[in-house]
PDB file of N, CA and C in Angstrom:
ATOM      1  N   UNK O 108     282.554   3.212 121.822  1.00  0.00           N
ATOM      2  CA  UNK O 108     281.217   3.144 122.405  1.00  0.00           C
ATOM      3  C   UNK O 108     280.219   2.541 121.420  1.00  0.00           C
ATOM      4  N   UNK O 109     280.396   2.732 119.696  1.00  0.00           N
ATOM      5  CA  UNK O 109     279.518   2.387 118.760  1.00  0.00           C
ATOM      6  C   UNK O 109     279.172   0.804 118.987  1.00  0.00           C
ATOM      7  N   UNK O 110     280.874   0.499 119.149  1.00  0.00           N
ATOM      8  CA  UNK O 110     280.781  -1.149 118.964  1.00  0.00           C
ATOM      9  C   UNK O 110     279.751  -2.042 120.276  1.00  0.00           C
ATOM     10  N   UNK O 111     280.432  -1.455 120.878  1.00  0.00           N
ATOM     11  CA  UNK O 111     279.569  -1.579 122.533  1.00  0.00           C
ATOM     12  C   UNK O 111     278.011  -1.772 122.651  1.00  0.00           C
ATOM     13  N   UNK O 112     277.509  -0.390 121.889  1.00  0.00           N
ATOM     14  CA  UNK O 112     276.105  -0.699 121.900  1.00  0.00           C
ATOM     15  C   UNK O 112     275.775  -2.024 120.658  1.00  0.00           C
ATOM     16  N   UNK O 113     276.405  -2.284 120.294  1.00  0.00           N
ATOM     17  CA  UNK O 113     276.105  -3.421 119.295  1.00  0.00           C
ATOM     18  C   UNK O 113     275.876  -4.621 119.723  1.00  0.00           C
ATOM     19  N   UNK O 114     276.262  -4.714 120.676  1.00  0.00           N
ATOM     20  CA  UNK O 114     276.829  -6.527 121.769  1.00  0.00           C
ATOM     21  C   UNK O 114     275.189  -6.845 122.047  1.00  0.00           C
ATOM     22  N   UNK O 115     274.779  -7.955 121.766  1.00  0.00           N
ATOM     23  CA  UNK O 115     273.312  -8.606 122.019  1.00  0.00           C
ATOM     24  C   UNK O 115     274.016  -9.947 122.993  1.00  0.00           C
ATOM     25  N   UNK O 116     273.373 -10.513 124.050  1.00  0.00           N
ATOM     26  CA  UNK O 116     273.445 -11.545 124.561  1.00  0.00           C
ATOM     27  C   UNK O 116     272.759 -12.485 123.354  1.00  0.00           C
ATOM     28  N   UNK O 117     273.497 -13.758 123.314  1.00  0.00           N
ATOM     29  CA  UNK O 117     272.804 -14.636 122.406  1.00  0.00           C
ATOM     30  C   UNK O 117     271.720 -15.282 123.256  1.00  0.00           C
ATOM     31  N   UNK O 118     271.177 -15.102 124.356  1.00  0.00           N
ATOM     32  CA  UNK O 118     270.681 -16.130 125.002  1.00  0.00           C
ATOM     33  C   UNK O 118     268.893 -15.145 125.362  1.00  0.00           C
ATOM     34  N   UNK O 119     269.686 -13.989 125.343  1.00  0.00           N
ATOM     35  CA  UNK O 119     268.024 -13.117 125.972  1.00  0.00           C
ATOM     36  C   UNK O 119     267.808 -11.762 125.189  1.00  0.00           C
ATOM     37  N   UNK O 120     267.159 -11.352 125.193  1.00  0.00           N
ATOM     38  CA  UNK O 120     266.914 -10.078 124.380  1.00  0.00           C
ATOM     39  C   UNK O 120     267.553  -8.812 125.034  1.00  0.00           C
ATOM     40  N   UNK O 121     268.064  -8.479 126.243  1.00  0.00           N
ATOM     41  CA  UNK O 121     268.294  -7.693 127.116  1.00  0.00           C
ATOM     42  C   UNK O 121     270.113  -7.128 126.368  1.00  0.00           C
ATOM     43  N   UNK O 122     270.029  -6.060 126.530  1.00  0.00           N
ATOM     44  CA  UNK O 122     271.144  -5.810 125.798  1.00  0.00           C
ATOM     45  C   UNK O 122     272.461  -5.313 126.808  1.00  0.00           C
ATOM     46  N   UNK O 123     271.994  -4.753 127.786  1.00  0.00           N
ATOM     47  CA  UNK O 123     273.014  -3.904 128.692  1.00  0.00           C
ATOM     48  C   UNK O 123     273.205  -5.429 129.946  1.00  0.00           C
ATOM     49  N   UNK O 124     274.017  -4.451 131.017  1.00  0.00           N
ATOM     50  CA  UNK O 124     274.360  -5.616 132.028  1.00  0.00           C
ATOM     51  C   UNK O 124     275.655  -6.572 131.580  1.00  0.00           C
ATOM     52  N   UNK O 125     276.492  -6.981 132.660  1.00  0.00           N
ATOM     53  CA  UNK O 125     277.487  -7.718 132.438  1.00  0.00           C
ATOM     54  C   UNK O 125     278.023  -8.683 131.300  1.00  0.00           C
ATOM     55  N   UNK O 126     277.978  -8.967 129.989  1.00  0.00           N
ATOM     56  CA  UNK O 126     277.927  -9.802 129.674  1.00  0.00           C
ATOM     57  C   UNK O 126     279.744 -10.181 128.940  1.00  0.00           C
ATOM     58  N   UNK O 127     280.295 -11.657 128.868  1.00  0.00           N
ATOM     59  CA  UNK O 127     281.706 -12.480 129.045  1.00  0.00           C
ATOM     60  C   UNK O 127     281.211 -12.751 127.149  1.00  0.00           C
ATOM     61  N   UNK O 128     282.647 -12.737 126.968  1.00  0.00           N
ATOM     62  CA  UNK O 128     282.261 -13.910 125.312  1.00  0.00           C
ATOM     63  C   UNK O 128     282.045 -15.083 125.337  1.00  0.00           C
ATOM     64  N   UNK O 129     281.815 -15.761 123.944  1.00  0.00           N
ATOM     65  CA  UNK O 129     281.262 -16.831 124.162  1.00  0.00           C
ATOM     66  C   UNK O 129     282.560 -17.576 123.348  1.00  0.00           C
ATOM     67  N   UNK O 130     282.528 -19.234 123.587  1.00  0.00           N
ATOM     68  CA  UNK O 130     283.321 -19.369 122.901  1.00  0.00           C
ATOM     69  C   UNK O 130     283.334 -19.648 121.361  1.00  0.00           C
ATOM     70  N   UNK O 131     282.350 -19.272 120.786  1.00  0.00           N
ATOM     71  CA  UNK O 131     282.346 -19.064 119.227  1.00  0.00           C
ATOM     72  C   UNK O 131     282.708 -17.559 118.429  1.00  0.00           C
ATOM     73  N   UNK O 132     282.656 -16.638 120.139  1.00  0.00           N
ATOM     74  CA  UNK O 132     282.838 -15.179 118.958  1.00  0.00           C
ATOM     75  C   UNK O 132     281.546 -14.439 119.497  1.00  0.00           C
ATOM     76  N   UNK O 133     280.863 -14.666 120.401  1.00  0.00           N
ATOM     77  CA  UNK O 133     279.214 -13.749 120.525  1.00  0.00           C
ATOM     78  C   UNK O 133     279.643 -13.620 122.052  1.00  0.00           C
ATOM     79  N   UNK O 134     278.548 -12.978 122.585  1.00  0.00           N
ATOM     80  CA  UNK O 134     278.371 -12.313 123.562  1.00  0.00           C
ATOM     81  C   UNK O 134     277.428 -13.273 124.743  1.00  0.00           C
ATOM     82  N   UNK O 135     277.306 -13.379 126.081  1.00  0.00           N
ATOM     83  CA  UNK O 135     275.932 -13.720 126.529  1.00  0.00           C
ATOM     84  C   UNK O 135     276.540 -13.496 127.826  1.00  0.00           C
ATOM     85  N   UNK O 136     275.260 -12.865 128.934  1.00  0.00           N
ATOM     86  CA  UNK O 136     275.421 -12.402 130.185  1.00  0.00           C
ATOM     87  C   UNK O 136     275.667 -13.458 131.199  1.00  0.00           C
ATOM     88  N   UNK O 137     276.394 -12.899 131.598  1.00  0.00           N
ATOM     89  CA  UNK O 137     277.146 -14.299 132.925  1.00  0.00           C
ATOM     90  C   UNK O 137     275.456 -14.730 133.946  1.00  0.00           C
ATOM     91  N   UNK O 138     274.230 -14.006 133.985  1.00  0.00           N
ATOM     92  CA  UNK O 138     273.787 -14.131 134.224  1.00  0.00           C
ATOM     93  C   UNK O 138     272.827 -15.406 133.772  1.00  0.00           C
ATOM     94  N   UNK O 139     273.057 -14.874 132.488  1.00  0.00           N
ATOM     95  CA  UNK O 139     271.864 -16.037 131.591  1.00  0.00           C
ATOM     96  C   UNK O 139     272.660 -17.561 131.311  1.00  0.00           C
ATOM     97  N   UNK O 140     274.066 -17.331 131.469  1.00  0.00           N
ATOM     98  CA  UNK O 140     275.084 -18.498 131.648  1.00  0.00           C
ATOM     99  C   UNK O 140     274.463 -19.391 132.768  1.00  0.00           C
ATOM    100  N   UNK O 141     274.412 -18.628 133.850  1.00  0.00           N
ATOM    101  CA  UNK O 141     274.125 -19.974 135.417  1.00  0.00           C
ATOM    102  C   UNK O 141     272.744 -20.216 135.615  1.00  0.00           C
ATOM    103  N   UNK O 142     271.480 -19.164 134.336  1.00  0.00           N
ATOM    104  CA  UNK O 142     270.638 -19.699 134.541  1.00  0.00           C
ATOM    105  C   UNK O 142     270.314 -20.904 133.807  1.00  0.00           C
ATOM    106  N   UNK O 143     270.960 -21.236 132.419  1.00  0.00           N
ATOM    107  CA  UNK O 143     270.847 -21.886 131.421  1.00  0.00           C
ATOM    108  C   UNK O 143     271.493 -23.318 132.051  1.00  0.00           C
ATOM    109  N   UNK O 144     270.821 -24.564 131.604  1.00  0.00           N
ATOM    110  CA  UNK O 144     272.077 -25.423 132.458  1.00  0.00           C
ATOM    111  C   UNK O 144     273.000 -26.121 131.626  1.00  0.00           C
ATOM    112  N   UNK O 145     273.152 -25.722 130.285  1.00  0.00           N
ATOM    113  CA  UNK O 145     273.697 -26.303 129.376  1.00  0.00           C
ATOM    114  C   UNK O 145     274.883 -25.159 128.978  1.00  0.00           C
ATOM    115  N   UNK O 146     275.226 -24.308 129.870  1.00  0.00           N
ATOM    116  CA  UNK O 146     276.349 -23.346 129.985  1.00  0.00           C
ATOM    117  C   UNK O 146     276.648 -23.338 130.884  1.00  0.00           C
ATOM    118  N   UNK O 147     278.365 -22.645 130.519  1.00  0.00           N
ATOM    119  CA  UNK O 147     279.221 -22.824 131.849  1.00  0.00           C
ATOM    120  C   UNK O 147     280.253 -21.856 131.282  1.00  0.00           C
ATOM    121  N   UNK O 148     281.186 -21.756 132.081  1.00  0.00           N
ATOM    122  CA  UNK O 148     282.539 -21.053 132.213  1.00  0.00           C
ATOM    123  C   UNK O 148     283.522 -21.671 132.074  1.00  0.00           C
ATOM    124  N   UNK O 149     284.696 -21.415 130.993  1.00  0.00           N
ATOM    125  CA  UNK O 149     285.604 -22.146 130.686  1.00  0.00           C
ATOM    126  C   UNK O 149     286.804 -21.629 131.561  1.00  0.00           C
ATOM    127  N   UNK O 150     286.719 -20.717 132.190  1.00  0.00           N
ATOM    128  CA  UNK O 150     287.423 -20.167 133.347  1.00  0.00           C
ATOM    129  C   UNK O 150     286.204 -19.686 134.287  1.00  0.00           C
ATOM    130  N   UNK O 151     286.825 -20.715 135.708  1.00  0.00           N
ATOM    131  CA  UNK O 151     285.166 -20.065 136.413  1.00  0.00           C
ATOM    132  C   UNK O 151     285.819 -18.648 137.603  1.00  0.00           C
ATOM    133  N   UNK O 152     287.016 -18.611 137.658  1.00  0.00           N
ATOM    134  CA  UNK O 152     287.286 -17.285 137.745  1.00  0.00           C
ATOM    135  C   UNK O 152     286.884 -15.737 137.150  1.00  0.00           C
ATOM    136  N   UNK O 153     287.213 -16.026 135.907  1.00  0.00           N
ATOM    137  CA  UNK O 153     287.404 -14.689 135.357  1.00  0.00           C
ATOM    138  C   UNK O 153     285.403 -14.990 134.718  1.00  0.00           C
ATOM    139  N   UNK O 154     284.900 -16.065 134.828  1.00  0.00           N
ATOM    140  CA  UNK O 154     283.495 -16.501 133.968  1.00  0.00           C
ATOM    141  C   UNK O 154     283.460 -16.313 132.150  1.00  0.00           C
ATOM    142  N   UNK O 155     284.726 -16.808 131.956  1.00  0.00           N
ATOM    143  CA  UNK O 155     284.836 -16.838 130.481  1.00  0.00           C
ATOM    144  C   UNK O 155     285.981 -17.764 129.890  1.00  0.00           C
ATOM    145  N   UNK O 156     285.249 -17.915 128.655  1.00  0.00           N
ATOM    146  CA  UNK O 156     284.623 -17.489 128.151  1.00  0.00           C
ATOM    147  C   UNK O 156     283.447 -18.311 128.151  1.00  0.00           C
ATOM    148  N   UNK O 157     281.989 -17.777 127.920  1.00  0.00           N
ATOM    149  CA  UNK O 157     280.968 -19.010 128.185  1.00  0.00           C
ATOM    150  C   UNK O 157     280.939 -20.104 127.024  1.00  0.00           C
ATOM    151  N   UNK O 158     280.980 -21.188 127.635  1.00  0.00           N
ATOM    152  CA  UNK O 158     280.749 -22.249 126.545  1.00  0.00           C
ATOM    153  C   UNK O 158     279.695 -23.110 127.037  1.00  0.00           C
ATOM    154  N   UNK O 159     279.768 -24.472 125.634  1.00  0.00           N
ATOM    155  CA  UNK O 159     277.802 -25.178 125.945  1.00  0.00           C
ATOM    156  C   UNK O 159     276.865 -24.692 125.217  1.00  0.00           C
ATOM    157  N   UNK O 160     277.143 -23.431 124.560  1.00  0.00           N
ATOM    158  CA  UNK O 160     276.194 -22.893 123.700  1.00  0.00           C
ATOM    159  C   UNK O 160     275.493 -24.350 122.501  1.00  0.00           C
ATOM    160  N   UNK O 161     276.789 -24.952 122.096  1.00  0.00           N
ATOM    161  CA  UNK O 161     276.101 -25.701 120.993  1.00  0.00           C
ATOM    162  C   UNK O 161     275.467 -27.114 121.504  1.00  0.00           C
ATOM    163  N   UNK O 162     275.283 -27.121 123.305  1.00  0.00           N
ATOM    164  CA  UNK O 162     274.208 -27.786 123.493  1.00  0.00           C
ATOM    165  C   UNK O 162     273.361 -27.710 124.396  1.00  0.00           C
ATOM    166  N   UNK O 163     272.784 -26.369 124.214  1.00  0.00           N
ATOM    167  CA  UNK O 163     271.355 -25.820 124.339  1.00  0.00           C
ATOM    168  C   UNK O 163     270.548 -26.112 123.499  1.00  0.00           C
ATOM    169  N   UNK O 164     269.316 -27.055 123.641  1.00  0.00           N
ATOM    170  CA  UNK O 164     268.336 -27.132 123.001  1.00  0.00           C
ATOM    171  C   UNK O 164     267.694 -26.645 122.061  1.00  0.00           C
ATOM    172  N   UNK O 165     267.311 -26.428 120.682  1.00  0.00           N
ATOM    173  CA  UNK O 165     266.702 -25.481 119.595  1.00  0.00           C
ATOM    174  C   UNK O 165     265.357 -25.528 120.599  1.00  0.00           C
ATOM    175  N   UNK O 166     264.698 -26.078 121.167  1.00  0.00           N
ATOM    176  CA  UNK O 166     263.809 -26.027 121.864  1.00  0.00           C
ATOM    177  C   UNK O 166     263.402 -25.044 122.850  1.00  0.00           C
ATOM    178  N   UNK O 167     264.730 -24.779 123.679  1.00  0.00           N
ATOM    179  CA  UNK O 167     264.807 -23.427 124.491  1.00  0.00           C
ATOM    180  C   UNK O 167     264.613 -21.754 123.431  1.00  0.00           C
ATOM    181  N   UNK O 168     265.166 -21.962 122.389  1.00  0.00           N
ATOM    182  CA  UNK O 168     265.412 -20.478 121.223  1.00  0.00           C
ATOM    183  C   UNK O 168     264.193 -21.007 120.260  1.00  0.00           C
ATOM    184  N   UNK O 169     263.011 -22.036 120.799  1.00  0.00           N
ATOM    185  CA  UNK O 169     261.877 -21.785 119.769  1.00  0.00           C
ATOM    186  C   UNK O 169     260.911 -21.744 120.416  1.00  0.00           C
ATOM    187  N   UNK O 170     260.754 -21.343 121.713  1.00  0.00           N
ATOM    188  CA  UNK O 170     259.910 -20.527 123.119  1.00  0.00           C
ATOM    189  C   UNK O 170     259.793 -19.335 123.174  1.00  0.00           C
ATOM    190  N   UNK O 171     258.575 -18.699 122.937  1.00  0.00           N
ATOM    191  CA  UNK O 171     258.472 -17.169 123.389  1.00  0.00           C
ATOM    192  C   UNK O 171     258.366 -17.303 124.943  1.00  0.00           C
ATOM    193  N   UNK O 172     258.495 -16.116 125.157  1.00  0.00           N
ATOM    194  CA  UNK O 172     258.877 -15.920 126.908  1.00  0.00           C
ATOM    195  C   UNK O 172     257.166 -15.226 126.986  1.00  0.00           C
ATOM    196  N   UNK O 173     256.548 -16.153 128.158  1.00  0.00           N
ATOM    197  CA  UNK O 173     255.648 -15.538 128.777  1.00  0.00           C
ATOM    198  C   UNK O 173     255.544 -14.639 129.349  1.00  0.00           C
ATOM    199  N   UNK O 174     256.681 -13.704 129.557  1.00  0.00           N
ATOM    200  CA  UNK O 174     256.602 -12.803 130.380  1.00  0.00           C
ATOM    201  C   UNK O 174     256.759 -11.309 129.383  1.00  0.00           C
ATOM    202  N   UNK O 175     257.838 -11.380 128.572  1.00  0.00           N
ATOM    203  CA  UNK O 175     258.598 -10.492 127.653  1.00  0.00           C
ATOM    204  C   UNK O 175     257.434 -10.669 125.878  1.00  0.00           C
ATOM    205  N   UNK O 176     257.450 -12.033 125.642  1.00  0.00           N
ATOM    206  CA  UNK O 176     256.805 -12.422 124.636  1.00  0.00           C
ATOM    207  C   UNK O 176     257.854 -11.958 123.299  1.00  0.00           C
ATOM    208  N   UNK O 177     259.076 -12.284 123.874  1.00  0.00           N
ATOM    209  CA  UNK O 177     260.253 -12.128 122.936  1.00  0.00           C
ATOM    210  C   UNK O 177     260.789 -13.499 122.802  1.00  0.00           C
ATOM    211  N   UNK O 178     260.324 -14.298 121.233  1.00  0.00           N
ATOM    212  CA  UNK O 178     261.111 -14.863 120.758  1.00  0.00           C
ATOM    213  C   UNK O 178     263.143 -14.626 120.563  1.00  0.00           C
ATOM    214  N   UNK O 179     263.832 -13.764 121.179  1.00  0.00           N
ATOM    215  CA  UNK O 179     265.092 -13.579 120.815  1.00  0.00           C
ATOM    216  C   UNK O 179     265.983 -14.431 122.604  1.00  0.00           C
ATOM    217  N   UNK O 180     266.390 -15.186 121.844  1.00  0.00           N
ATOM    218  CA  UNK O 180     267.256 -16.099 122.992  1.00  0.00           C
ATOM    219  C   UNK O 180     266.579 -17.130 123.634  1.00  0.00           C
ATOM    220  N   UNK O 181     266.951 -18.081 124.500  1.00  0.00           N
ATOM    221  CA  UNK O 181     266.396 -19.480 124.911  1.00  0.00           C
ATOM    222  C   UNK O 181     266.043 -18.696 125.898  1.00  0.00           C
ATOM    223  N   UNK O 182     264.779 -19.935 126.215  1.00  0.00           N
ATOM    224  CA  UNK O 182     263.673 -19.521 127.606  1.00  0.00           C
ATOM    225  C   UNK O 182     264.183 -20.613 128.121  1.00  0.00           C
ATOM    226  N   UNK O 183     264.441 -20.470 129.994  1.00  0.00           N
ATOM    227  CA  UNK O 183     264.445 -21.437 131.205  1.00  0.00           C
ATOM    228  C   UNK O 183     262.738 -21.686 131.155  1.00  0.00           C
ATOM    229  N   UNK O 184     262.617 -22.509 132.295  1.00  0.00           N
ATOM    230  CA  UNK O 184     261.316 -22.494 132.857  1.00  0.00           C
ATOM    231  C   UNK O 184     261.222 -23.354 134.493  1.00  0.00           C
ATOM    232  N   UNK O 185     260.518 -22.850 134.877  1.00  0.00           N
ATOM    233  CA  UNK O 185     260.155 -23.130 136.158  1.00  0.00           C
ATOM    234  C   UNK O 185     259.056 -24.145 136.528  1.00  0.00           C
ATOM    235  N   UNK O 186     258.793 -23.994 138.105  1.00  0.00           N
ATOM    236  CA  UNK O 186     257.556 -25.045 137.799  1.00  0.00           C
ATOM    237  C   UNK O 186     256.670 -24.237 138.750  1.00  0.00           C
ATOM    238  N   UNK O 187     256.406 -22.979 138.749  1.00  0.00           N
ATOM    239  CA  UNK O 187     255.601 -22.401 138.898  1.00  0.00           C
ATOM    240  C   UNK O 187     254.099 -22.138 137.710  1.00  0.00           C
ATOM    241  N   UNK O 188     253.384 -22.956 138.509  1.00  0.00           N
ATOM    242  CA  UNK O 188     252.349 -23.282 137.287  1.00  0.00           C
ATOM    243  C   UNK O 188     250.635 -21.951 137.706  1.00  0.00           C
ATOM    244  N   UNK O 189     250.983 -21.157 136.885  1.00  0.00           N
ATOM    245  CA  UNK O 189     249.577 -20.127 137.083  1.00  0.00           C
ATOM    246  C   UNK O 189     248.667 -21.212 137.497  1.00  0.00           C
ATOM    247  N   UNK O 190     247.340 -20.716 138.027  1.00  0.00           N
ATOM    248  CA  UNK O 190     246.003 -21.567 138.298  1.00  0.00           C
ATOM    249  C   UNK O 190     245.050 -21.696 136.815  1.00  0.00           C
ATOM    250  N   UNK O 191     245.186 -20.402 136.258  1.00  0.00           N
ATOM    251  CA  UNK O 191     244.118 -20.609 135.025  1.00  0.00           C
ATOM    252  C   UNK O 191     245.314 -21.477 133.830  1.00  0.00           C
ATOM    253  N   UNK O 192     246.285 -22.380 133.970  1.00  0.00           N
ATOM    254  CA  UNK O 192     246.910 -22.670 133.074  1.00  0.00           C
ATOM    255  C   UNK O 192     248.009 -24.286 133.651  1.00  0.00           C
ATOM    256  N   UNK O 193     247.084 -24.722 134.268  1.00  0.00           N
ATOM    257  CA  UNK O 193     247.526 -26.319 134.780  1.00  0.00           C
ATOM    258  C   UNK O 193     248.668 -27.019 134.370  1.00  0.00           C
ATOM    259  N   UNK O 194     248.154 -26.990 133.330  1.00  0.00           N
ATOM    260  CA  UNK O 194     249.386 -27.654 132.551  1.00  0.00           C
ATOM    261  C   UNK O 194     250.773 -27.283 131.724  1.00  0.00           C
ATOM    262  N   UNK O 195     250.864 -26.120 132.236  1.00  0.00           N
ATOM    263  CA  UNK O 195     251.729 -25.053 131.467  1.00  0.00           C
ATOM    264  C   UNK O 195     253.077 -24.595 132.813  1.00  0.00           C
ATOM    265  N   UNK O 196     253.841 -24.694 132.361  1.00  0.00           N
ATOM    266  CA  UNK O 196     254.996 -24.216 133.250  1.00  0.00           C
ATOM    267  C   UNK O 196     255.478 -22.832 132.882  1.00  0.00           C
ATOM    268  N   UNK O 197     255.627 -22.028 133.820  1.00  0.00           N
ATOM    269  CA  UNK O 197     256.166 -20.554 133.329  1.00  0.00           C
ATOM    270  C   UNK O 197     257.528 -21.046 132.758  1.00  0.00           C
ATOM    271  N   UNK O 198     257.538 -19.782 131.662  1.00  0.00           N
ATOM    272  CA  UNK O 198     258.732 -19.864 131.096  1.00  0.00           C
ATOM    273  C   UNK O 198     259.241 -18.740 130.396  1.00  0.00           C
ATOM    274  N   UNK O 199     260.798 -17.749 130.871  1.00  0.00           N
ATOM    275  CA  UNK O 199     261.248 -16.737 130.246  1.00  0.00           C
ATOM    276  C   UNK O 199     262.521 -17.064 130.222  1.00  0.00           C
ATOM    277  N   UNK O 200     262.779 -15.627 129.925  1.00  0.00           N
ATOM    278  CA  UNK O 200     264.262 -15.580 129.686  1.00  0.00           C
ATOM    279  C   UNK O 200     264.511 -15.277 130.908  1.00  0.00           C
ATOM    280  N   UNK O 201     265.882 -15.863 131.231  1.00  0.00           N
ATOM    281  CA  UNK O 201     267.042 -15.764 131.750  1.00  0.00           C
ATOM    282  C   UNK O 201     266.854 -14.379 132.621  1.00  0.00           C
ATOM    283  N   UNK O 202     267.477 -13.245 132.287  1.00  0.00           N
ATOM    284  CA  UNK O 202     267.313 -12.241 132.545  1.00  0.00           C
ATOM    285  C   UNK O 202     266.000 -11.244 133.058  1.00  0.00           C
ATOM    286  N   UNK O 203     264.930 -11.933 132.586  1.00  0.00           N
ATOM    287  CA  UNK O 203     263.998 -11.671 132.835  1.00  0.00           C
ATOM    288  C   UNK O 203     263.505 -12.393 134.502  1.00  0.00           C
ATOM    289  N   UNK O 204     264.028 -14.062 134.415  1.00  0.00           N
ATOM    290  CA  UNK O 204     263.499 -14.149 135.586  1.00  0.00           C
ATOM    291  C   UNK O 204     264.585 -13.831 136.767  1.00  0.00           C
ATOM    292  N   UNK O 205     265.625 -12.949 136.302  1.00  0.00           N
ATOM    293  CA  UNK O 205     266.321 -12.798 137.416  1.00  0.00           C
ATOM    294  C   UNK O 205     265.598 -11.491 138.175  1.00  0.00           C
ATOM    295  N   UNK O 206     264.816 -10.915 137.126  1.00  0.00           N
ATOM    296  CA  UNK O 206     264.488  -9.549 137.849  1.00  0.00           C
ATOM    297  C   UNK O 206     263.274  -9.512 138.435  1.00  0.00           C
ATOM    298  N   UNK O 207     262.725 -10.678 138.463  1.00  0.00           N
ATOM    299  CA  UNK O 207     261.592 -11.402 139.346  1.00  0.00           C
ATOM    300  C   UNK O 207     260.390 -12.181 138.399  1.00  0.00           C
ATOM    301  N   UNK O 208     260.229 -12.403 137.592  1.00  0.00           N
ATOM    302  CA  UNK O 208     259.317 -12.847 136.865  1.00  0.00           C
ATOM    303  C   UNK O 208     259.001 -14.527 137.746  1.00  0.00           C
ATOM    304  N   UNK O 209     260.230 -14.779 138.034  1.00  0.00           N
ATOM    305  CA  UNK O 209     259.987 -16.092 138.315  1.00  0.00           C
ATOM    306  C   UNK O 209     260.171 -16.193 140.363  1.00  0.00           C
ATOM    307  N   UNK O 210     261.093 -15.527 140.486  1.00  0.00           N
ATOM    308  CA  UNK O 210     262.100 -15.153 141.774  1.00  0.00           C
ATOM    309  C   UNK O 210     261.607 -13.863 142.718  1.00  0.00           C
TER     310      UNK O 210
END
């Protein structure tokens, strides 16, 4: 159980919930896999192990999440644009906009 609580998704700050290995050796939630589009499943059966990690953008993992305001893991973004902020596209994590931030 020790080791268990140890497992971080590399992609979002969220620690619990489904998450497949990656193919370097880390962890990340099958969730934040199909939101990311630069990941995928090297078996899309079993959804593992996730790979693509090494071409995700440093750009996505140097975004704080508007919603969370957690620098830890790459931010998606949408094109849901607030009114007081025109030019700005929402943007969180993965996990975050599955649980409605964005959806």
């Amino acid at each position: 159980k020790r080791g268990v609580d140890r497992i971080t998704c590399v992609l979002c700050p969220v620690r619990h919930g489904p998450m497949k290995p990656t193919d370097d050796g880390r962890w990340a939630h099958i969730a934040c896999m199909h939101f990311i589009p630069e990941t995928t499943a090297g078996d899309h059966v079993l959804q593992e192990p996730i790979t693509g990690l090494q071409e995700v953008p440093q750009a996505r993992f140097n975004m704080s999440c508007l919603v969370c305001h957690s620098m830890d893991g790459a931010c998606v973004q949408c094109d849901f644009i607030p009114s007081s902020k025109k030019n700005q596209k929402l943007r969180s994590k993965a996990t975050i906009s599955k649980h409605g931030a964005c959806f």
